[in-house]
Amino acid sequence: MDDDSAEIELLEQNLNKTHQISQRMTSILTNFDTRLVKLEKSILPLYNSTQKLKQRAHNIDRALLKIDEVASSQDGIAVEEGLVLRGPQLGQLEAYIDILERLNAAIAFKSSDADSRDMARLIETGAKKLTQLYTKLVAEGSSGSPPVSGLAFMLTEFPPSLMSSLTPLVAFLRTLPLPSTHPSHPAASAILNTLKDAQRGYADMRGSWSRKALEMHSRRVVDRAETLDGVAAGKEFSIWIDNLLKVTEAEYTLLAELAPLSSSTLIASTYDTLLTPLLTLFTDTLSSLTSLIKRSLHKYTFHALSAFSALTMSQNRWESVLAKRGREGNELRDGLNAIRGVCLRSFPEFLADLKLAAVGKGGDLSVGLADITVSTVQYLNRIPDVQDAVGSALSALGDGNWKMGDGKQVGKTNKSNSVDVNEKVLIQHFVYDVMNTLIGSLTTLSRTQRRPPFGSVFLINNVSHLVSHLVLRPTNPNTPSLLSKPTTDFLNSSWRTAKAGYFDASFSPLMQTLADDARDKTSGSGWKAAAKEKFTRFYDLLEEVGERHRIAKVLEEDPEERSAVGEEVVKLVIPSLQRFMQKQKEKEFSKNPQKYIKLSPEEVESRIRNFYS
């Protein structure tokens, strides 16, 4: 037992010694770790500085290698000079560009002014050779005849094969030293002038090419304008304007891609040069159209209105194109003002023509449609097709200022009494004045230039045509919207007046023979003789009316209305004839009535209806 206790005590002593040793070891390691942390903190800044020094040393070594490389290439300048002078060869553009890049790099590291001048001379020569290639490629894409697709215009893109060659070339030309980017480079100014010349040449070639593509269609628009309807001619002009704007927009996009000098100022200046032939073509085309219109304004009124409409609709696109050239001036505005002035003249002159039409030749027996009636109907039915242009022009003219000779001056509006009026209302006011003037002239012609019966047929035929083709069955479904209620009421009233005048002139003498007079109340044989005379006179006049209606057709173009008028005449004449016959038969005006009553009421009715068959 004592031995066991001794062993246990010995083990406890050993365990305590081991524990003490472990504690001392832990303390030593902790102290060592602390010192290591302090050492790391002390060494880290030195390490970072060393890394930076290594990087700088590496960069210096690379720079020295580059300098050595440039220096070693100096011996080959004579060879490179030959390559530069020969110019870029087919398929070797990249090699040529590499030579110029090496020369540019050599200038940056050479201290000798003589060497720099020699290399600058080579770089300038190389730049000229590259711009010559640039000009040649642009000329290939801008020469020959533009492709034609029948009579339609075809917008063609720059040839893709040439574009693929120009893209890397332009990219390098834009990196060449210029005074703004390399002020100390000996060749910078000469290179800038070379690139300016190349860019100016680009503008001249593309401008001429674009004009050539549009010129044939411009001539066609002007040549066809003389034979086409005004609205159709205006649509052709509008299409041409649209094609012109498409070309200008496409050329600006192409210029932005292919211009060697891509600064906004130089792009704007180049675009201005490119646009010059196109704007000249536009001005010439519009001037030709304007001259044609002025030659006979009444004939080409709708050419002017359609052209004005086309220019107005494209105004925003025009302004966008012209704003890109970086200078003042607006050829569209000048053209628009010129054509608008013609449009403003057309309205008072149209009314003046209607007034002058009242002065006829005299002794005219024709009862057909007057030229002014047909032309006015055509005029009013065309207005909806150019309603925006008509409304704009009338608004500029001023409400009522189209009435020349009525105390109005064209273009002068009483500002103190002026009120903003909707353009559609202005058109309605103008249409009312047109109808008022036209029917006034037709009425004058019917009274002063024709015998009354023929004049009444002339008036009813013309007024019926107006009502039929403007109110009841308009050629253009949008025309009735231009007729205000006063205009419609005036037309309907004029129709009723014309019809009453026709009845009065054609059948009033006939009806007067059937009317009672003083002789009917006399006794003896006097009233019998009067009755016989009236029957004779009635049938003579009926024959005369029939003959006149065979010559002067009533409402020939409107069978339905002609039949209705015939029905009214029957209702007007036949009842009176029946009463007159019955009255005279009862009085036994003759022992042989059939001698004087040549036709029965039924036969008279049949004959009257034949007037309108």
XYZ file of C-alpha atoms in Angstrom:
613
model
C 0.000 0.000 0.000
C 2.846 2.343 0.913
C 4.491 1.558 -2.412
C 1.345 2.445 -4.287
C 1.009 5.710 -2.423
C 4.587 6.569 -3.191
C 4.085 5.903 -6.892
C 0.957 8.035 -6.972
C 2.718 10.897 -5.235
C 5.613 10.601 -7.696
C 3.166 10.713 -10.631
C 1.482 13.815 -9.188
C 4.821 15.522 -8.857
C 5.691 14.642 -12.472
C 2.287 15.863 -13.639
C 2.795 19.195 -11.868
C 6.216 19.598 -13.474
C 4.729 18.809 -16.909
C 1.965 21.396 -16.376
C 4.507 24.014 -15.351
C 6.611 23.248 -18.429
C 3.478 23.548 -20.685
C 2.610 26.931 -19.195
C 6.113 28.244 -19.727
C 6.083 26.905 -23.344
C 2.720 28.567 -24.030
C 4.015 31.856 -22.662
C 7.119 31.624 -24.848
C 5.035 30.889 -28.010
C 2.635 33.754 -27.257
C 5.510 36.128 -26.851
C 7.039 34.852 -30.104
C 3.744 35.333 -31.994
C 3.485 38.905 -30.767
C 6.981 39.634 -31.987
C 6.169 38.091 -35.377
C 3.103 40.401 -35.768
C 5.239 43.429 -34.913
C 7.870 42.275 -37.411
C 5.258 41.868 -40.160
C 3.932 45.365 -39.539
C 7.427 46.719 -39.784
C 8.287 44.842 -43.000
C 4.948 45.422 -44.942
C 5.606 49.082 -46.046
C 9.035 48.083 -47.227
C 7.514 45.197 -49.174
C 4.953 47.459 -50.866
C 7.591 49.994 -51.810
C 9.720 47.220 -53.235
C 6.809 46.045 -55.450
C 6.318 49.531 -56.855
C 9.977 49.828 -57.574
C 9.902 46.493 -59.374
C 6.954 47.667 -61.534
C 8.723 50.899 -62.383
C 11.864 48.986 -63.225
C 9.803 46.733 -65.505
C 8.239 49.719 -67.256
C 11.624 51.327 -67.717
C 12.959 48.121 -69.221
C 10.036 47.984 -71.672
C 10.499 51.641 -72.668
C 14.184 51.042 -73.228
C 13.380 48.021 -75.365
C 10.944 50.129 -77.441
C 13.528 52.854 -77.837
C 16.068 50.272 -78.885
C 13.543 48.853 -81.342
C 12.811 52.287 -82.867
C 16.492 53.077 -82.967
C 17.259 49.799 -84.628
C 14.548 50.454 -87.226
C 16.174 53.715 -88.243
C 18.405 51.806 -90.587
C 15.290 50.650 -92.476
C 13.801 54.136 -93.048
C 15.086 54.177 -96.595
C 13.193 50.979 -97.297
C 10.025 52.297 -95.609
C 10.302 55.536 -97.579
C 10.069 53.541 -100.770
C 6.984 51.729 -99.503
C 5.351 54.990 -98.417
C 6.013 56.696 -101.743
C 4.616 53.736 -103.645
C 1.337 54.083 -101.764
C -1.035 51.461 -100.313
C -1.305 48.352 -102.478
C -4.355 46.157 -102.973
C -4.808 43.909 -99.948
C -1.848 45.525 -98.092
C -3.592 48.436 -96.401
C -2.815 47.135 -92.897
C 0.929 46.852 -93.689
C 0.936 50.418 -95.019
C -0.867 51.662 -91.924
C 1.687 49.829 -89.713
C 4.545 51.716 -91.424
C 2.911 55.078 -90.720
C 2.216 54.093 -87.117
C 5.909 53.167 -86.612
C 6.989 56.471 -88.112
C 4.620 58.354 -85.793
C 6.019 56.437 -82.820
C 9.580 57.173 -83.945
C 8.861 60.932 -84.028
C 7.737 60.726 -80.421
C 11.107 59.302 -79.254
C 13.620 60.986 -81.577
C 15.493 63.968 -80.270
C 17.024 64.947 -83.580
C 14.997 67.635 -85.363
C 16.375 66.524 -88.720
C 15.177 62.949 -88.204
C 11.766 64.179 -87.057
C 11.391 66.363 -90.145
C 12.260 63.483 -92.449
C 9.783 61.149 -90.797
C 7.106 63.894 -90.703
C 7.585 64.351 -94.445
C 7.033 60.606 -94.926
C 3.947 60.646 -92.701
C 2.521 63.599 -94.651
C 3.185 61.761 -97.908
C 1.584 58.605 -96.526
C -1.474 60.605 -95.421
C -1.816 62.037 -98.935
C -1.520 58.555 -100.460
C -4.230 57.253 -98.118
C -6.557 60.176 -98.870
C -6.020 59.540 -102.588
C -7.141 55.962 -102.015
C -10.072 57.287 -99.958
C -11.102 59.658 -102.773
C -10.756 56.905 -105.356
C -13.037 54.540 -103.410
C -15.630 57.282 -102.826
C -15.509 58.163 -106.527
C -16.143 54.522 -107.465
C -19.249 54.519 -105.293
C -20.441 57.864 -106.715
C -19.877 57.455 -110.447
C -21.865 56.135 -113.361
C -25.626 56.342 -113.729
C -27.811 55.809 -110.666
C -29.843 52.600 -110.897
C -33.359 53.076 -112.267
C -36.384 51.005 -111.237
C -38.904 51.875 -113.933
C -40.523 55.256 -113.270
C -40.250 54.871 -109.502
C -37.369 56.331 -107.532
C -35.058 53.807 -105.891
C -32.881 54.819 -102.943
C -29.547 53.003 -103.291
C -27.052 52.394 -100.515
C -23.313 52.881 -100.830
C -21.757 49.673 -102.310
C -21.028 47.277 -99.386
C -17.775 46.071 -101.009
C -16.401 49.615 -101.070
C -17.761 50.260 -97.599
C -15.770 47.346 -96.188
C -12.600 48.840 -97.705
C -13.326 52.369 -96.538
C -14.194 51.548 -92.924
C -10.653 50.614 -91.719
C -9.148 53.362 -93.883
C -11.400 56.044 -92.347
C -10.728 54.643 -88.882
C -6.965 55.173 -89.390
C -7.337 58.600 -91.031
C -9.190 59.756 -87.941
C -6.143 58.829 -85.810
C -3.636 60.877 -87.831
C -1.965 63.735 -85.920
C -3.796 67.060 -86.154
C -2.993 70.443 -84.589
C -5.815 69.992 -82.084
C -4.551 66.590 -80.882
C -0.787 66.750 -81.638
C 0.189 70.430 -81.572
C 3.926 69.667 -81.677
C 3.788 67.209 -84.572
C 5.632 68.657 -87.595
C 3.141 67.305 -90.136
C -0.106 68.019 -88.238
C -1.104 71.179 -90.179
C -0.321 69.665 -93.590
C -2.290 66.510 -92.713
C -5.277 68.633 -91.609
C -5.318 70.480 -94.953
C -5.038 67.183 -96.835
C -7.987 65.681 -94.935
C -10.045 68.841 -95.454
C -9.483 68.650 -99.200
C -10.458 64.956 -99.208
C -13.597 65.658 -97.193
C -14.552 68.542 -99.482
C -14.098 66.242 -102.463
C -16.326 63.674 -100.771
C -19.080 66.288 -100.370
C -18.828 67.381 -104.019
C -18.969 63.800 -105.332
C -21.840 62.646 -103.119
C -23.805 65.858 -103.724
C -23.477 65.502 -107.510
C -24.364 61.806 -107.342
C -27.470 62.483 -105.243
C -28.610 65.259 -107.574
C -28.129 62.991 -110.573
C -30.282 60.318 -108.877
C -33.143 62.803 -108.354
C -32.838 64.989 -111.441
C -34.674 62.713 -113.874
C -37.630 62.417 -111.499
C -37.601 66.189 -111.003
C -37.948 66.760 -114.753
C -40.741 64.209 -114.888
C -42.655 65.982 -112.106
C -42.406 69.324 -113.936
C -43.190 67.889 -117.389
C -46.240 65.933 -116.196
C -47.600 68.809 -114.112
C -48.943 70.514 -117.232
C -51.116 67.535 -118.175
C -52.030 66.041 -114.805
C -54.900 66.997 -112.531
C -53.737 69.455 -109.889
C -54.165 67.093 -106.922
C -52.427 64.239 -108.766
C -49.569 66.551 -109.784
C -49.282 67.668 -106.170
C -49.028 64.067 -105.005
C -46.200 63.421 -107.461
C -44.416 66.518 -106.176
C -44.968 65.363 -102.584
C -43.453 61.954 -103.397
C -40.457 63.663 -105.009
C -39.967 65.868 -101.927
C -40.125 62.765 -99.721
C -37.475 61.044 -101.865
C -35.292 64.154 -101.739
C -35.474 64.193 -97.936
C -34.730 60.469 -97.773
C -31.578 61.062 -99.816
C -30.440 63.946 -97.600
C -31.017 61.910 -94.445
C -29.212 58.858 -95.838
C -26.279 60.994 -96.988
C -25.897 62.538 -93.542
C -25.728 59.078 -91.963
C -23.148 57.996 -94.548
C -21.126 61.192 -94.023
C -20.985 60.556 -90.269
C -19.487 57.121 -90.999
C -17.026 58.080 -93.756
C -15.850 61.589 -92.892
C -12.078 61.587 -92.105
C -12.596 64.666 -89.909
C -15.424 63.797 -87.556
C -15.725 66.978 -85.482
C -19.268 68.376 -85.429
C -18.181 71.689 -86.998
C -16.435 70.056 -89.955
C -19.271 67.537 -90.428
C -21.759 70.441 -90.589
C -19.603 72.348 -93.085
C -19.159 69.252 -95.273
C -22.893 68.496 -95.134
C -23.621 72.056 -96.229
C -21.414 71.561 -99.300
C -23.075 68.197 -100.021
C -26.573 69.721 -99.766
C -25.872 72.628 -102.134
C -26.624 70.788 -105.433
C -29.691 69.131 -103.880
C -31.077 72.437 -102.611
C -30.361 74.022 -105.993
C -32.330 71.208 -107.653
C -35.192 71.736 -105.187
C -35.233 75.482 -105.850
C -35.133 74.987 -109.637
C -37.937 72.410 -109.540
C -40.158 74.578 -107.371
C -39.419 77.632 -109.535
C -40.429 75.698 -112.661
C -43.696 74.630 -111.040
C -44.360 78.162 -109.802
C -43.741 79.603 -113.270
C -46.164 77.079 -114.790
C -48.803 77.959 -112.196
C -48.389 81.721 -112.646
C -48.752 81.330 -116.405
C -52.415 80.353 -115.895
C -53.390 80.559 -112.253
C -57.060 79.718 -112.777
C -56.049 76.517 -114.596
C -53.300 75.455 -112.179
C -54.792 76.599 -108.870
C -54.792 73.118 -107.395
C -51.235 72.546 -108.546
C -50.307 75.455 -106.287
C -52.441 74.254 -103.364
C -51.158 70.683 -103.653
C -47.539 71.864 -103.810
C -48.151 74.118 -100.805
C -49.661 71.168 -98.919
C -46.700 68.931 -99.789
C -44.176 71.517 -98.575
C -46.130 72.212 -95.389
C -46.335 68.519 -94.465
C -42.578 68.069 -94.928
C -41.628 71.243 -93.065
C -40.433 69.539 -89.863
C -38.209 67.115 -91.775
C -36.792 69.975 -93.834
C -35.924 71.982 -90.742
C -34.241 68.924 -89.194
C -32.102 68.444 -92.325
C -31.170 72.114 -92.680
C -30.293 72.434 -88.980
C -27.496 69.882 -89.457
C -25.524 72.100 -91.837
C -24.682 74.606 -89.121
C -25.581 77.911 -90.777
C -28.515 80.235 -91.267
C -30.804 80.036 -94.281
C -33.928 78.111 -95.115
C -34.581 77.379 -98.779
C -37.840 75.652 -97.852
C -39.181 78.777 -96.166
C -38.342 80.853 -99.244
C -40.064 78.352 -101.537
C -43.007 78.030 -99.184
C -43.518 81.792 -99.111
C -43.390 81.986 -102.906
C -45.957 79.239 -103.454
C -48.136 80.529 -100.612
C -48.240 83.950 -102.285
C -49.584 82.289 -105.425
C -52.184 80.406 -103.369
C -53.331 83.632 -101.679
C -53.821 85.228 -105.097
C -55.873 82.314 -106.369
C -58.914 82.852 -104.119
C -59.764 86.473 -104.984
C -58.900 85.824 -108.626
C -61.250 82.839 -108.715
C -64.105 85.017 -107.420
C -63.136 87.744 -109.878
C -63.313 85.234 -112.750
C -66.812 84.225 -111.624
C -67.901 87.866 -111.666
C -66.410 88.522 -115.078
C -68.225 85.487 -116.467
C -71.475 87.474 -116.191
C -70.332 89.453 -119.241
C -71.385 87.081 -122.019
C -71.470 87.295 -125.791
C -75.162 88.120 -126.101
C -77.885 86.376 -128.113
C -76.851 82.977 -126.809
C -79.590 80.317 -127.036
C -77.672 77.509 -125.369
C -79.147 76.226 -122.137
C -76.477 73.716 -121.201
C -74.060 73.953 -118.318
C -71.916 77.055 -118.246
C -68.180 76.578 -118.055
C -68.108 78.438 -114.744
C -70.664 75.998 -113.293
C -68.657 72.929 -114.254
C -65.344 74.443 -113.186
C -66.764 75.613 -109.855
C -68.165 72.181 -109.033
C -64.814 70.617 -109.888
C -63.053 73.288 -107.825
C -65.166 72.718 -104.715
C -65.015 68.919 -104.998
C -61.212 69.105 -105.041
C -60.895 71.286 -101.956
C -61.208 68.357 -99.469
C -58.124 66.759 -101.060
C -56.031 69.813 -100.128
C -58.165 71.104 -97.277
C -55.194 71.716 -94.982
C -53.501 73.931 -97.581
C -56.731 75.803 -98.396
C -57.455 76.394 -94.706
C -53.918 77.603 -94.022
C -53.926 79.947 -97.013
C -57.364 81.400 -96.195
C -56.253 81.887 -92.599
C -53.220 83.851 -93.801
C -55.435 85.835 -96.175
C -57.998 86.718 -93.520
C -61.722 86.098 -93.278
C -63.500 87.795 -96.186
C -60.349 89.297 -97.701
C -60.829 87.166 -100.797
C -63.606 89.509 -101.972
C -61.698 91.963 -104.164
C -63.634 95.042 -105.143
C -65.860 94.815 -102.074
C -63.809 97.155 -99.952
C -61.277 94.422 -99.144
C -57.542 94.436 -99.693
C -55.780 91.139 -100.074
C -53.604 90.353 -97.079
C -55.006 93.262 -95.029
C -57.074 92.398 -91.979
C -58.720 94.807 -89.589
C -56.733 93.857 -86.499
C -59.059 95.623 -84.101
C -61.991 93.496 -85.209
C -60.093 90.311 -86.057
C -61.161 87.138 -84.338
C -59.457 83.778 -84.580
C -61.609 81.627 -86.832
C -61.327 77.900 -87.313
C -59.825 77.029 -90.709
C -62.817 74.860 -91.623
C -65.164 77.760 -90.854
C -63.045 79.995 -93.087
C -63.419 77.486 -95.910
C -67.191 77.439 -95.358
C -67.279 81.247 -95.520
C -65.282 81.184 -98.750
C -67.544 78.506 -100.276
C -70.601 80.613 -99.405
C -69.104 83.610 -101.210
C -68.263 81.390 -104.188
C -71.859 80.162 -104.414
C -73.242 83.659 -103.988
C -70.988 85.063 -106.715
C -71.556 82.139 -109.080
C -75.355 82.138 -108.865
C -75.332 85.920 -109.206
C -73.370 85.617 -112.450
C -75.588 82.775 -113.721
C -78.690 84.839 -112.971
C -77.209 87.810 -114.827
C -76.347 85.620 -117.810
C -79.857 84.132 -117.882
C -81.471 87.590 -117.899
C -79.170 89.639 -120.116
C -77.677 87.214 -122.612
C -80.663 85.000 -123.463
C -84.362 85.289 -124.314
C -86.358 84.798 -121.100
C -87.631 81.255 -121.798
C -84.163 80.068 -122.754
C -82.613 82.004 -119.888
C -84.902 80.315 -117.369
C -83.980 76.845 -118.681
C -80.296 77.812 -118.607
C -80.595 78.925 -114.971
C -82.556 75.900 -113.751
C -80.113 73.516 -115.477
C -77.079 75.159 -113.889
C -78.536 75.534 -110.394
C -79.753 71.933 -110.495
C -76.226 70.820 -111.389
C -74.861 72.694 -108.364
C -77.393 71.209 -105.949
C -76.983 67.715 -107.372
C -73.170 67.615 -107.426
C -72.505 69.527 -104.230
C -75.373 68.606 -101.909
C -77.263 65.536 -103.092
C -74.676 63.468 -104.989
C -71.242 65.077 -104.521
C -68.317 63.612 -106.444
C -66.222 63.898 -103.300
C -68.029 62.551 -100.199
C -66.261 65.135 -98.041
C -67.586 68.127 -99.985
C -70.870 68.526 -98.022
C -68.855 69.143 -94.849
C -67.586 72.362 -96.465
C -71.137 73.642 -97.041
C -72.441 75.526 -94.037
C -76.161 75.679 -93.338
C -76.440 79.176 -94.856
C -74.766 77.873 -98.020
C -77.095 74.865 -98.249
C -80.119 77.060 -97.586
C -78.953 79.516 -100.249
C -78.537 76.727 -102.817
C -81.978 75.290 -102.052
C -83.533 78.756 -102.205
C -81.780 79.424 -105.525
C -83.116 76.134 -106.854
C -86.689 77.059 -105.893
C -86.266 80.519 -107.416
C -84.841 79.085 -110.641
C -87.677 76.593 -110.869
C -90.301 79.297 -110.288
C -88.633 81.447 -112.942
C -88.724 78.533 -115.365
C -92.427 77.936 -114.759
C -93.142 81.642 -115.161
C -91.138 82.088 -118.368
C -92.283 78.858 -120.050
C -95.867 78.379 -118.920
C -97.130 81.749 -117.692
C -98.220 82.840 -121.219
C -99.951 79.479 -121.600
C -101.808 79.879 -118.328
C -102.761 83.475 -119.123
C -104.746 82.314 -122.149
C -106.947 80.230 -119.819
C -107.513 83.051 -117.343
C -110.735 85.031 -117.163
C -110.716 88.506 -118.679
C -113.214 91.298 -119.360
C -114.341 89.822 -122.663
C -115.696 86.732 -120.897
C -118.405 88.896 -119.345
C -119.620 90.509 -122.572
C -122.878 89.414 -124.082
C -123.598 88.242 -127.550
C -120.985 86.751 -129.784
C -118.087 88.661 -128.234
C -117.284 86.133 -125.508
C -117.598 83.296 -128.017
C -115.019 84.877 -130.266
C -112.780 85.452 -127.230
C -113.137 81.799 -126.188
C -112.294 80.595 -129.693
C -109.285 82.921 -129.760
C -108.097 81.623 -126.384
C -108.288 77.984 -127.507
C -106.400 78.837 -130.680
C -103.841 80.852 -128.721
C -103.437 78.092 -126.115
C -102.644 75.385 -128.654
C -100.359 77.680 -130.620
C -98.429 78.492 -127.442
C -98.394 74.815 -126.471
C -96.825 74.024 -129.820
C -94.314 76.810 -129.326
C -93.425 75.540 -125.833
C -93.025 72.038 -127.214
C -90.734 73.257 -129.985
C -88.691 75.234 -127.468
C -88.324 72.179 -125.229
C -87.128 70.117 -128.146
C -84.353 72.668 -128.612
C -83.697 73.511 -124.983
C -83.576 70.346 -122.919
C -84.576 70.795 -119.291
C -82.505 68.984 -116.622
C -81.106 66.611 -119.216
C -78.520 65.127 -116.837
C -81.009 64.457 -114.003
C -83.896 62.215 -115.197
C -85.425 61.963 -111.737
C -85.636 65.708 -111.192
C -86.760 66.250 -114.802
C -89.670 63.870 -114.260
C -90.589 65.661 -111.032
C -90.614 69.048 -112.788
C -92.784 67.562 -115.547
C -95.225 66.338 -112.917
C -95.434 69.833 -111.429
C -96.115 71.335 -114.858
C -98.926 68.825 -115.435
C -100.474 69.783 -112.089
C -100.117 73.430 -113.012
C -101.614 73.321 -116.527
C -104.063 70.419 -116.812
C -106.532 71.331 -114.013
C -106.806 74.887 -115.393
C -107.330 73.549 -118.916
C -110.015 71.146 -117.763
C -111.900 73.883 -115.932
C -111.648 76.216 -118.909
C -112.904 73.581 -121.341
C -115.783 72.573 -119.085
C -116.808 76.199 -118.643
C -116.752 76.976 -122.364
C -118.562 73.797 -123.307
C -121.327 74.617 -120.874
C -121.692 78.029 -122.506
C -121.734 76.415 -125.957
C -119.096 78.746 -127.312
C -119.221 76.958 -130.665
C -121.489 74.601 -132.574
C -118.358 72.661 -133.546
C -116.095 72.651 -130.448
C -113.739 70.081 -131.943
C -112.704 72.671 -134.486
C -111.072 74.692 -131.700
C -110.326 72.041 -129.072
C -107.524 70.381 -130.996
C -106.307 68.246 -128.093
C -108.089 66.840 -125.090
C -106.674 67.439 -121.571
C -105.333 63.882 -121.610
C -103.567 64.501 -124.901
C -102.177 67.819 -123.637
C -100.932 66.022 -120.507
C -99.256 63.367 -122.664
C -97.624 66.024 -124.778
C -96.373 67.910 -121.714
C -94.913 64.732 -120.269
C -93.128 64.189 -123.579
C -91.350 67.506 -122.979
C -89.517 65.791 -120.109
C -89.104 62.278 -121.450
